Structure formats: C-alpha cells, structure tokens
Short mmCIF file of C-alpha atoms in Angstrom, two decimals:
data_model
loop_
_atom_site.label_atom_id
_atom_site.label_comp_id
_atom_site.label_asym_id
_atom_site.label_seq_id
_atom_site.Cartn_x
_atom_site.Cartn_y
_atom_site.Cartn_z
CA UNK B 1 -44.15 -228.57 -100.58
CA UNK B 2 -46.08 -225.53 -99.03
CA UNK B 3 -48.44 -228.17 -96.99
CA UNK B 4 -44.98 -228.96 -95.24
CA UNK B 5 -43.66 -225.72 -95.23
CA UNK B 6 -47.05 -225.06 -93.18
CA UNK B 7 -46.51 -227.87 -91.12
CA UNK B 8 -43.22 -226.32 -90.12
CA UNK B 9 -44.58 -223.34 -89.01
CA UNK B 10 -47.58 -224.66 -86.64
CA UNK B 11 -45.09 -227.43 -85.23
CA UNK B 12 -42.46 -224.25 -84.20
CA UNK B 13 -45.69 -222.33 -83.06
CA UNK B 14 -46.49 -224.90 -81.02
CA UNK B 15 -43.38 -225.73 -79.38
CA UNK B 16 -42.78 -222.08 -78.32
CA UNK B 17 -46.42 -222.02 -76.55
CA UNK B 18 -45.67 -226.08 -74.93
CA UNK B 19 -42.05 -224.21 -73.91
CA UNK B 20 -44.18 -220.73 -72.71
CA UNK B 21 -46.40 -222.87 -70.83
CA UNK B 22 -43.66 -225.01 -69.05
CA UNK B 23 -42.24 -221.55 -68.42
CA UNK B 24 -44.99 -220.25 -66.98
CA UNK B 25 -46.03 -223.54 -65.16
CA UNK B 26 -42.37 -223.42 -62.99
CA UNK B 27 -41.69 -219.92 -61.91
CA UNK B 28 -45.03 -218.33 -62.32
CA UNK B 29 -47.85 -220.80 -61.13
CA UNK B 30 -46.76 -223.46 -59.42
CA UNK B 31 -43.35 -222.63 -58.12
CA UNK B 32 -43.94 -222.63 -54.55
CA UNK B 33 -45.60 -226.32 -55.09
CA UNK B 34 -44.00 -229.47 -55.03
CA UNK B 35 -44.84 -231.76 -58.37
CA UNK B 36 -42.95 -234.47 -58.30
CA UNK B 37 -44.23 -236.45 -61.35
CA UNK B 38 -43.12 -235.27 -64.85
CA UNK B 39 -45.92 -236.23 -66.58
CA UNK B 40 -48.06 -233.66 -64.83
CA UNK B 41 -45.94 -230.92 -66.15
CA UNK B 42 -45.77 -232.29 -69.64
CA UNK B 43 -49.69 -232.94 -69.75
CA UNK B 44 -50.54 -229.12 -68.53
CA UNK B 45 -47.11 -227.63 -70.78
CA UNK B 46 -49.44 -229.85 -73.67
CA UNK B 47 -52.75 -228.37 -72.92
CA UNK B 48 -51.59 -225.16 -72.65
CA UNK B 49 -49.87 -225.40 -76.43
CA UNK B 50 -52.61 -226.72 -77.68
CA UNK B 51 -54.80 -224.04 -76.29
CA UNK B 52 -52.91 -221.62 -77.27
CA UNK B 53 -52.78 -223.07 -81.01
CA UNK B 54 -56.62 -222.89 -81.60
CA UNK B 55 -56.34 -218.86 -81.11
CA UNK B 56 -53.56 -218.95 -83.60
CA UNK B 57 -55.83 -220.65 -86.14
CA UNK B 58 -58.38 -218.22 -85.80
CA UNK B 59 -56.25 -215.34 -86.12
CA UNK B 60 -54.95 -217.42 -89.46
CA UNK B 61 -58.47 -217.92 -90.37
CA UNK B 62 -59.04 -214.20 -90.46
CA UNK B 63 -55.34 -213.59 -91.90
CA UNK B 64 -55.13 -216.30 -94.71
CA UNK B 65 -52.10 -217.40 -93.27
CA UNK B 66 -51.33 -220.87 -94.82
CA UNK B 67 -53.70 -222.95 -97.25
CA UNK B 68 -56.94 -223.45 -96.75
CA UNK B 69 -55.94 -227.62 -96.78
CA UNK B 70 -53.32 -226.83 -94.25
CA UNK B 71 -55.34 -224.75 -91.93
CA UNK B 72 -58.27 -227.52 -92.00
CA UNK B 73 -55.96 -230.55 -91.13
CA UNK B 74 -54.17 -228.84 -88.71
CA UNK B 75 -57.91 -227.73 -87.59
CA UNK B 76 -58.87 -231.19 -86.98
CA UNK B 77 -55.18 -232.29 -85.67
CA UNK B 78 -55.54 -229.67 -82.80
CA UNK B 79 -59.36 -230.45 -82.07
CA UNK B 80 -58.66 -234.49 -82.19
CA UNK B 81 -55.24 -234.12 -79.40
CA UNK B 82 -57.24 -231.48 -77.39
CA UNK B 83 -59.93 -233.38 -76.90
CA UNK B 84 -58.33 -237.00 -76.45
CA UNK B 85 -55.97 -234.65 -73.47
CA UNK B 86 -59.32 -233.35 -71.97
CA UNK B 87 -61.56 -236.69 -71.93
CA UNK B 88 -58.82 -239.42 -71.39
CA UNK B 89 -55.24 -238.53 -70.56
CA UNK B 90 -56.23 -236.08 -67.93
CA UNK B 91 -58.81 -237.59 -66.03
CA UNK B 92 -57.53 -241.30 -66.14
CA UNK B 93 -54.16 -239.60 -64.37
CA UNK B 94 -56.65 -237.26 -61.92
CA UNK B 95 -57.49 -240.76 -60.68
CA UNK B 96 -54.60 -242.40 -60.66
CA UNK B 97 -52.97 -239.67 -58.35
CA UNK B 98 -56.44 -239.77 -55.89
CA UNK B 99 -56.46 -243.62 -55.83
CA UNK B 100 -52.48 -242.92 -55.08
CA UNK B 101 -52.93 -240.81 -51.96
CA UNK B 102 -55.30 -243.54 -50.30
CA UNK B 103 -53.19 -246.57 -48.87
CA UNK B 104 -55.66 -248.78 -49.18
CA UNK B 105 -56.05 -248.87 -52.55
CA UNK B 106 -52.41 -248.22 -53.59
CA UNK B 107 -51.51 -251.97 -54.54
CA UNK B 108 -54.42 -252.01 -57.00
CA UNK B 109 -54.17 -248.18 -58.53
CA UNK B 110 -54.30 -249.33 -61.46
CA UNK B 111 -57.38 -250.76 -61.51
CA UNK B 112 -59.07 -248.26 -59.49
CA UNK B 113 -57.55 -245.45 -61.31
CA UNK B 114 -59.97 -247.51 -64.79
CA UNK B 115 -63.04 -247.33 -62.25
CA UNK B 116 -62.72 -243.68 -62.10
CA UNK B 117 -61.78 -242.91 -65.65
CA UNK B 118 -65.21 -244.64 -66.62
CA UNK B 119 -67.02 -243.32 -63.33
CA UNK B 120 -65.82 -239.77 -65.54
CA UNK B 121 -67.00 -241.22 -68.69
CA UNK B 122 -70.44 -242.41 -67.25
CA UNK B 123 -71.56 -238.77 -65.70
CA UNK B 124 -69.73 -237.25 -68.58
CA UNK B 125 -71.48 -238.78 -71.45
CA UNK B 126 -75.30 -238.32 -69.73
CA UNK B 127 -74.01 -234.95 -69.41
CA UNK B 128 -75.32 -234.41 -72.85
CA UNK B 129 -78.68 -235.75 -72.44
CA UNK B 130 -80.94 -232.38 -71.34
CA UNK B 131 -79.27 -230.37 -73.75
CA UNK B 132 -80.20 -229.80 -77.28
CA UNK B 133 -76.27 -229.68 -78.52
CA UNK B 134 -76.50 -232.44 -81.48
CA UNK B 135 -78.14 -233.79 -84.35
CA UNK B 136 -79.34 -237.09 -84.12
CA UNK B 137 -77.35 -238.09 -87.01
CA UNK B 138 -74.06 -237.91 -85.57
CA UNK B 139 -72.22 -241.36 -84.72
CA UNK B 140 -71.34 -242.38 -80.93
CA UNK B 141 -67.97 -241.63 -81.83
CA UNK B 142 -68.39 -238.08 -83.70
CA UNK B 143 -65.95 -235.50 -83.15
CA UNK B 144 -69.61 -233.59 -82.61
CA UNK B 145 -70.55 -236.03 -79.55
CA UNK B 146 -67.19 -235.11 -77.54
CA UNK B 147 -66.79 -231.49 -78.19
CA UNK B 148 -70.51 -230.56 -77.36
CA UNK B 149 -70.01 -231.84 -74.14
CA UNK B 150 -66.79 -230.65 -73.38
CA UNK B 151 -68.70 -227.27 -74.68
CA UNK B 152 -71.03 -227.26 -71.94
CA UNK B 153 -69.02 -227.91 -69.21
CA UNK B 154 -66.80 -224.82 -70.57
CA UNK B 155 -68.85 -222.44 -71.51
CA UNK B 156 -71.06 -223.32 -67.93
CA UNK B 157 -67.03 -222.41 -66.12
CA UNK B 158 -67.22 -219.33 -68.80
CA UNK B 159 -70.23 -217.57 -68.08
CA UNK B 160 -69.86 -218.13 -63.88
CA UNK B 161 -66.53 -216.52 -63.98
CA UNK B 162 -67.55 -213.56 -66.11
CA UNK B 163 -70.62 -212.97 -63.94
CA UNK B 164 -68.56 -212.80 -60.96
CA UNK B 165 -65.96 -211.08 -63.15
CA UNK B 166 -68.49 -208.24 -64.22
CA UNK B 167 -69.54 -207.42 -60.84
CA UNK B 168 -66.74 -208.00 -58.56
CA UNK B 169 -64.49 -206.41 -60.80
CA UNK B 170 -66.02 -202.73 -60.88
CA UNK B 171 -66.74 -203.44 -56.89
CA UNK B 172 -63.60 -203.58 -56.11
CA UNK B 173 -62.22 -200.88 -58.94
CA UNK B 174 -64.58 -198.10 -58.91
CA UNK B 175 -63.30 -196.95 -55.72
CA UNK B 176 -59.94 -196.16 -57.48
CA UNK B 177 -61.32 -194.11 -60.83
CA UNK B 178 -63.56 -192.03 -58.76
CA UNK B 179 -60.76 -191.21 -56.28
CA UNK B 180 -58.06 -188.57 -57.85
CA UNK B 181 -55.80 -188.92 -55.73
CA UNK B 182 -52.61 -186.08 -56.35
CA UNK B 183 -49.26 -185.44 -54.20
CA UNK B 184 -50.67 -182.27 -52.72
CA UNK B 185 -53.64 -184.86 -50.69
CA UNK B 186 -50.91 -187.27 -49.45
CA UNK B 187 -48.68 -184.07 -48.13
CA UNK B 188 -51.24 -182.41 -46.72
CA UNK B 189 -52.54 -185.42 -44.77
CA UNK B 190 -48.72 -185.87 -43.94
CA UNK B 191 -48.64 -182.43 -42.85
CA UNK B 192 -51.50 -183.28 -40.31
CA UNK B 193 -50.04 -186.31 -39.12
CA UNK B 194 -46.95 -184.91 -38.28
CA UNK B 195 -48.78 -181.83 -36.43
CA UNK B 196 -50.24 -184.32 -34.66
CA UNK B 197 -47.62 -186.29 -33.39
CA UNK B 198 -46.09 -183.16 -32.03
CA UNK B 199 -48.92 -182.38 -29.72
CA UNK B 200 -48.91 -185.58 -28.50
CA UNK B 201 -45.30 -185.31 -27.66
CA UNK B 202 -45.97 -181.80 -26.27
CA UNK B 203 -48.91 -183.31 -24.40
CA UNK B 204 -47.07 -185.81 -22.98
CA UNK B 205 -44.10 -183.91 -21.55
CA UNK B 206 -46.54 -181.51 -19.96
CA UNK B 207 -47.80 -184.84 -17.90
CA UNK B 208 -44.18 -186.13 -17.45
CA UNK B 209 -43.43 -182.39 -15.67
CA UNK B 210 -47.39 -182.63 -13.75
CA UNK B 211 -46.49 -185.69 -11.89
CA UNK B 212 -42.65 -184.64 -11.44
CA UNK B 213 -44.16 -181.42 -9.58
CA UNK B 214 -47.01 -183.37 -7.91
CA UNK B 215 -44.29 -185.81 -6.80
CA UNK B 216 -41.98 -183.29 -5.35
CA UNK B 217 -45.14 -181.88 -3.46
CA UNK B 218 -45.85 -184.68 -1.98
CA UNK B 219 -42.42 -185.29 -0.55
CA UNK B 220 -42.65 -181.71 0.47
CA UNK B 221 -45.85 -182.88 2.14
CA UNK B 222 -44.37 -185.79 4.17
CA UNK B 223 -41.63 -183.72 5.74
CA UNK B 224 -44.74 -181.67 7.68
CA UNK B 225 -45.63 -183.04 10.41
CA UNK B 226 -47.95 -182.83 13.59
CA UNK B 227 -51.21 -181.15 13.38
CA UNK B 228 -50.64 -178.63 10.99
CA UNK B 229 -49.52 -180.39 8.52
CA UNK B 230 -52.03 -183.06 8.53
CA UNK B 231 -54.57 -180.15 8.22
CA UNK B 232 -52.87 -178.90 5.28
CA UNK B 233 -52.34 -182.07 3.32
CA UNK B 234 -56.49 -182.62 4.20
CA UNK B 235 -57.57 -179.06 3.16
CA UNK B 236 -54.83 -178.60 0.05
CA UNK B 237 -56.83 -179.28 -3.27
CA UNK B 238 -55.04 -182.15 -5.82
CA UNK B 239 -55.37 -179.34 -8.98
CA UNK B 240 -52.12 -180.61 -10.27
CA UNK B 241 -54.01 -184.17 -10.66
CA UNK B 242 -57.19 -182.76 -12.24
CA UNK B 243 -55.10 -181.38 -15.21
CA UNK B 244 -53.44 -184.21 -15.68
CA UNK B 245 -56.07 -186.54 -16.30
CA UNK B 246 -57.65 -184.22 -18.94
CA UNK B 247 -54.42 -183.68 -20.61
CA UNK B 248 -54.15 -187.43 -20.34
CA UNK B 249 -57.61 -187.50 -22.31
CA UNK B 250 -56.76 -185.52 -24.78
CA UNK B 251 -53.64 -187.77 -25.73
CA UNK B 252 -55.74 -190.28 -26.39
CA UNK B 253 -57.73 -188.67 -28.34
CA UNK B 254 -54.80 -187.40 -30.84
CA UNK B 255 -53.40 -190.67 -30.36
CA UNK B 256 -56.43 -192.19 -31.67
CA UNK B 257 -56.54 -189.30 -34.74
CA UNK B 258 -53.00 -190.30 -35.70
CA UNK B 259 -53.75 -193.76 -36.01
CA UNK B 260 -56.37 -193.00 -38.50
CA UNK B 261 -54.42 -190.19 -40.11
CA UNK B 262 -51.65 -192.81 -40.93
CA UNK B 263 -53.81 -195.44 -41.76
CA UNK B 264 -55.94 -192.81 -44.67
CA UNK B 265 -52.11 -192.00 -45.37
CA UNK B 266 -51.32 -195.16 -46.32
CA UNK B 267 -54.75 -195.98 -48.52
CA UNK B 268 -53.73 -192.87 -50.52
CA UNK B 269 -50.93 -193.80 -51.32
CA UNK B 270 -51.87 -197.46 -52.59
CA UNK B 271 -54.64 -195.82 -54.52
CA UNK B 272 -52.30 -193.59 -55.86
CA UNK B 273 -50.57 -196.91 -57.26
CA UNK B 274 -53.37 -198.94 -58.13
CA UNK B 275 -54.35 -195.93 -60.10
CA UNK B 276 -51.95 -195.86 -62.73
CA UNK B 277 -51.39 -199.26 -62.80
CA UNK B 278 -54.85 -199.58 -64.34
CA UNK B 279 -54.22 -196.68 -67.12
CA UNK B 280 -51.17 -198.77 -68.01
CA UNK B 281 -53.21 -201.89 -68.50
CA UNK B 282 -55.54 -200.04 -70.52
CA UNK B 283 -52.95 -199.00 -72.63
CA UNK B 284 -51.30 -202.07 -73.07
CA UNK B 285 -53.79 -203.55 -74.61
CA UNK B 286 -51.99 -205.98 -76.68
CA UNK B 287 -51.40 -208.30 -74.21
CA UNK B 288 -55.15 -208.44 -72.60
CA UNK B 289 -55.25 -212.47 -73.88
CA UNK B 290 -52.50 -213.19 -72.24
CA UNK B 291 -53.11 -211.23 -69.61
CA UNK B 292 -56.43 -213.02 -69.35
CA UNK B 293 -55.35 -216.39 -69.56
CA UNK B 294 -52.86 -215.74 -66.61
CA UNK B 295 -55.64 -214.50 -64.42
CA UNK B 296 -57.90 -217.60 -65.03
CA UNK B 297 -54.80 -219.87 -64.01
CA UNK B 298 -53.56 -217.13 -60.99
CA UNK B 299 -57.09 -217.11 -59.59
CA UNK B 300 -57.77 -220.75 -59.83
CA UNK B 301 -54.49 -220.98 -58.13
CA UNK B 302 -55.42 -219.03 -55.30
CA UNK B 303 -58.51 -220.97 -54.74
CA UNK B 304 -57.28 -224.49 -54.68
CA UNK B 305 -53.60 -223.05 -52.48
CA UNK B 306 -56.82 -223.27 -49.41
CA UNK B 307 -56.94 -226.81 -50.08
CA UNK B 308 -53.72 -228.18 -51.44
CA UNK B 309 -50.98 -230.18 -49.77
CA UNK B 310 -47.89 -231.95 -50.79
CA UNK B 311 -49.86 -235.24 -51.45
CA UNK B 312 -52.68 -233.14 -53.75
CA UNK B 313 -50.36 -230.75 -55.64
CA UNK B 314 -50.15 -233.27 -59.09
CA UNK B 315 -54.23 -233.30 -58.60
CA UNK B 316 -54.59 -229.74 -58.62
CA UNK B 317 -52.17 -229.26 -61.49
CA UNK B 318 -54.08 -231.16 -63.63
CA UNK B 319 -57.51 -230.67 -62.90
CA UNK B 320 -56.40 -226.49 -63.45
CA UNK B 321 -55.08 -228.52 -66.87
CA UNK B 322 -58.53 -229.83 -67.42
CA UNK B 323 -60.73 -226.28 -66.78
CA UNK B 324 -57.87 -224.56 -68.95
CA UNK B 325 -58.79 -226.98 -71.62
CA UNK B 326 -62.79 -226.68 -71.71
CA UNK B 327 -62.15 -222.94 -70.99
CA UNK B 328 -60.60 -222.53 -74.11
CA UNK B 329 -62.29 -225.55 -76.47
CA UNK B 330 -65.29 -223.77 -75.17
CA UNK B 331 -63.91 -219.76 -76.11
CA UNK B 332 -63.59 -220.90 -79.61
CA UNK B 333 -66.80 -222.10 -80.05
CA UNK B 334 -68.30 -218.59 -78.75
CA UNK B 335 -65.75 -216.97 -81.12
CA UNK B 336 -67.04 -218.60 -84.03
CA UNK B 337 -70.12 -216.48 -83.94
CA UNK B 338 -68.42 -212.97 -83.69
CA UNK B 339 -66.34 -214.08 -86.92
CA UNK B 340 -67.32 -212.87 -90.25
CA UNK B 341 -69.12 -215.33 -92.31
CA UNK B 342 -66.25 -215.63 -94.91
CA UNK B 343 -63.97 -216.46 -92.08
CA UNK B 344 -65.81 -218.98 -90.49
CA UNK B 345 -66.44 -221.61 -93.09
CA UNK B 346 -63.03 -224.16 -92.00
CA UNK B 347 -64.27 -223.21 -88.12
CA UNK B 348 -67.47 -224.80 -88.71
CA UNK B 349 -66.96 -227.92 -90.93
CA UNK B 350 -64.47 -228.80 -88.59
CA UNK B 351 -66.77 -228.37 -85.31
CA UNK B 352 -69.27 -229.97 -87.18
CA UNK B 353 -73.38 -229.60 -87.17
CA UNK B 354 -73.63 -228.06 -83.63
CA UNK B 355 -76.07 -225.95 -82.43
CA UNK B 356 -74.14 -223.32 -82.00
CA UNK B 357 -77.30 -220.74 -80.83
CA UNK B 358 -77.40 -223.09 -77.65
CA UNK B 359 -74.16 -222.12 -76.32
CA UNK B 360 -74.65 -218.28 -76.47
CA UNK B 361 -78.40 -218.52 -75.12
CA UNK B 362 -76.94 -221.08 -72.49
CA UNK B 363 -74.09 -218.49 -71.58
CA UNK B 364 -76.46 -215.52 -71.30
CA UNK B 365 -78.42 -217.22 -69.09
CA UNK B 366 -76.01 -219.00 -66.50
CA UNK B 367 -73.75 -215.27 -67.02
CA UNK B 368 -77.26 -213.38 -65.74
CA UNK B 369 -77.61 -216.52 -62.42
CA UNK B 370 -74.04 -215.70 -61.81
CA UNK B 371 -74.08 -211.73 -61.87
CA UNK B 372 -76.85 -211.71 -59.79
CA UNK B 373 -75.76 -214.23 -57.22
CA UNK B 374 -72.65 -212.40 -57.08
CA UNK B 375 -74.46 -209.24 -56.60
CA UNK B 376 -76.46 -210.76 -53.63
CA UNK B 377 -73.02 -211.84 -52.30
CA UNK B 378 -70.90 -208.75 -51.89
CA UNK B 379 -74.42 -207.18 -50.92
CA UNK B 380 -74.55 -209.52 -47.47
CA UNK B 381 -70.99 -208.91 -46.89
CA UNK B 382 -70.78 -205.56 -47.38
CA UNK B 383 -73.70 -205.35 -44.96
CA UNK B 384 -72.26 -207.75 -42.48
CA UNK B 385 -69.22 -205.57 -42.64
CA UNK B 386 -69.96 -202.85 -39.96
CA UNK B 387 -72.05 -204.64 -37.97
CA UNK B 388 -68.94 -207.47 -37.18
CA UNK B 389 -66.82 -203.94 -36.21
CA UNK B 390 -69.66 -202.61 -34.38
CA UNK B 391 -69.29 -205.58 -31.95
CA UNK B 392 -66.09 -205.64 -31.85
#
C-alpha cells in the first residue's frame, strides 16, 4: 500500500513538471518558432519532467520523503527513461528531421535517419575510451557504461558554461554594484541637459537675427550705386559674418555636449534599473534553480535563433532537449559528492561503481580552460573596442 501511495505522488510530481515544461516550451522558449511536429514537444515536455524529477529525489533523499524501496525504484525508473530519451529517442529523431530537410534523401529517411542514429552510437560509445570512468567489470549493457558517457559529455557542457559564466558574468555586472546611482545624479544631469538645450536655442536665434541683419544690409547695399557705393561695399568690413560663424561653432559644440548629456542620461537611468533588479534576485533566492535552468535554455536559445529557420526549428528543439538532458544527468552526479554520506547511499548504488573523483577533477580542469579562454576573449574585445571607434 505505501509503495503505491508513493507511486502516486512521483507520477503527479511528474506530470506537473512534463505540464511546466510544455508550459514553458510554448510561450516562453519557443513561441516565436514554428514546430510543427508534436513529438518534438512531447520529447523536450519529457526530458524536462524527467529532469526535473532527479532534483526531487535528491531533495527526498535528504528529506526521507517516501521509503527507502520506493525512492530506489523510482531511482532506477527515472535513470533507465532518462537515459533511453538521451541516447535513442532523441538522436534517432535529430536525424530523422536532418535527413528530412535534404530532398535527396527524403524517400529513404528512414533508413538514413538508422545511419545516423548508429553514426551517434559509434562516436558516442569510443567516447568513453580515454577516460578512466568505469570498472572493467561492468557489462556492455550496464546502466554504468551509458551514464558515464552521457557524464562526460555533461559535465564537459557544465564546466564551459560556468567558466564563461564566472567571468562574463561579473564583466558585465560589476559596472552596476560599483555605480550608486540616486535620483539627485539623474536630475542634476537633467538639469544640465536642459541648460543646454536652451543655449543652443538662444544660440541659434542670435544667428537667425545675424543673417536677417546681414541680409537687410546687403539689400541696403544693392540700392547704392555708382562709384561710391562700390567703394563702400569694397572697404565695409563683413563683422556681422565673423560672429556668426563662431556662434555657429559654438552650437556645435553644445550640440555635441547634449548628445552625450542625454546619452549618460539614459545609462543612469538603466543602471538605476538593473540595480535593483539584481538586489531582488538576491533576495529571491528560492527560485535560483529555476531561475537557472531557464537561463541555460534562454541562452542556448539565443545562440541557435543566429542559425535557425523554419525547416531547422524541430532540430534545434531537440538537440536544446538533448544538452538539457546531459546537463542535468550530469548535475546529479556532481551533487552526489556535496551530499552527506548518510544521504547518499540509494544515489550511489543506483549510479553504480563510477569513478566519481574523475568528474570533479575533469570539471575543474575544463572550468579553469574555459575561464581563462573567456578571460582572453573579452580582453581582445575590450581592446579592439576603441580602436574600431577611433577609426571610425
């Protein structure tokens, strides 16, 4: 009786998440792209459940929430479906929809769409090879052989993001927490803007009455004629024209100044935004998972939008699907080293004899190549910067 009053509860758990993560996939993510095949959605709304379901076991892990019998088969039940998503379902269909898109090979998807699923398999398996992830014991078949690989591929996606995360983040920040930015600095540099526009408008209708009087001069000029006046218009020095060309100057020159008055203007006051929108996040700090799993999906979003089309959109869906999955598989398996030893006992019978000390050595070190890469990066373009506005 309580093993299906357990089941109860992880099968409602995990149709909220599949119905958060269909949810999320149509008016969040993808709802300015065109999918057009239900199964995408249904494979991602899947992943994304089951995703979400291996966090809820750890947190039941740590709570005692259910039996330990329960908690182990639905251990195994999650790992088994996650993984058979991850190595089969979604890359069998990430060819299917490629080999679909080429109209040479449409009549015979099918069977291209098997040359790519074991193409997959083929680099996927040797993928295990240089890496000292298993025991030699393990079968071909092991639970073991498919989530160490799946493992490295994650935790590899893990670390680069974080090291680009670690430095691009305070790069882009740090501008905004060392910046106090109050209403008395926006109204005072409103103050000067408006002072300035008025002495350009006070500049400018001091030229509009120079060349009104210079005109009226010179028609005053043309009535003279003969000698005298020829002499006059010759010997009569153009002062009227020498003001007006440095009062012309220095509109410019305010002109200029109010440009870049309005333009600091408006950076204060998106700083002054920005601002408390990041001592709100740091207060809310309950929803920092989901908040991170939303900005691994938004930013891989972003990146593929420079390469998608109405022919690619199922591809993209479900290779975002696919990192999702390792990104998480792989999050657990990092996880299971910050848990207390009490706690992780189900966690590690049911990931099996893994070398666990790989993955956090391997993540250091790819973490470290990606912090410094990124680093290097922003270095060259922040130093490319000025000199592209120098030449312009």
């Amino acid at each position: 009786m309580s093993f299906l009053v357990d089941s109860v509860i992880m099968f409602t758990s995990q149709v909220l998440f599949f119905g958060f993560g269909w949810l999320f996939f149509m008016r969040q993510l993808f709802k300015d792209y065109e999918v057009r095949q239900y199964v995408v959605q249904v494979v991602f709304s899947v992943t994304f459940a089951f995703s979400c379901t291996m966090f809820e076991l750890i947190i039941f892990e740590i709570l005692g929430v259910l039996s330990s019998t329960s908690r182990y088969f639905h251990w195994k039940l999650n790992l088994y479906v996650i993984l058979l998503v991850l190595i089969f379902v979604v890359p069998f269909y990430i060819g299917y929809f490629v080999v679909s898109n080429i109209r040479l090979l449409q009549r015979q998807r099918l069977l291209f769409s098997c040359v790519v699923w074991f193409t997959f398999m083929y680099f996927f398996w040797k993928l295990g090879d240089p890496f000292p992830i298993l025991s030699p014991k393990h079968g071909i078949l092991s639970i073991e052989q498919l989530i160490s690989r799946v493992g490295v591929i994650g935790v590899t996606l893990m670390a680069l993001l974080s090291g680009f995360g670690a430095v691009n983040c305070p790069y882009t920040y740090m501008s905004y927490f060392l910046r106090n930015v109050t209403d008395s600095d926006i109204l005072a540099l409103e103050r000067r803007l408006l002072q300035t526009m008025d002495m350009i408008v006070s500049k400018k209708k001091r030229i509009a009455m120079t060349r009104r009087q210079m005109y009226q001069r010179g028609e005053e000029q043309n009535k003279q004629t003969g000698f005298w006046g020829m002499i006059k218009s010759v010997t009569s020095s153009p002062s009227g024209s020498e003001n007006l060309f440095v009062i012309q100057q220095e509109v410019d020159a305010l002109e200029e100044l109010s440009r870049q008055l309005f333009l600091e203007t408006v950076d204060l006051q998106a700083t002054k935004v920005k601002f408390w929108s990041q001592h709100i996040s740091f207060i809310l700090v309950g929803i920092i998972i989901v908040t991170s799993i939303r900005g691994l999906l938004i930013t891989l979003t972003k990146f593929f939008y420079a390469i998608s089309s109405s022919k690619s959109s199922n591809v993209i869906v479900l290779v975002l699907a696919q990192i999702m999955g390792m990104y998480f598989v792989s999050s657990v398996l990092l996880m299971r080293m910050s848990m207390p030893l009490e706690y992780r006992t189900i966690v590690t019978e049911v990931l099996g004899e893994l070398q666990f000390n790989f993955y956090h050595r391997w993540f250091d070190v790819i973490f470290l190549v990606s912090a410094l890469s990124s680093i290097l990066f922003l270095y060259l373009a922040h130093k490319q910067a000025p000199e592209k506005h120098m030449t312009l």
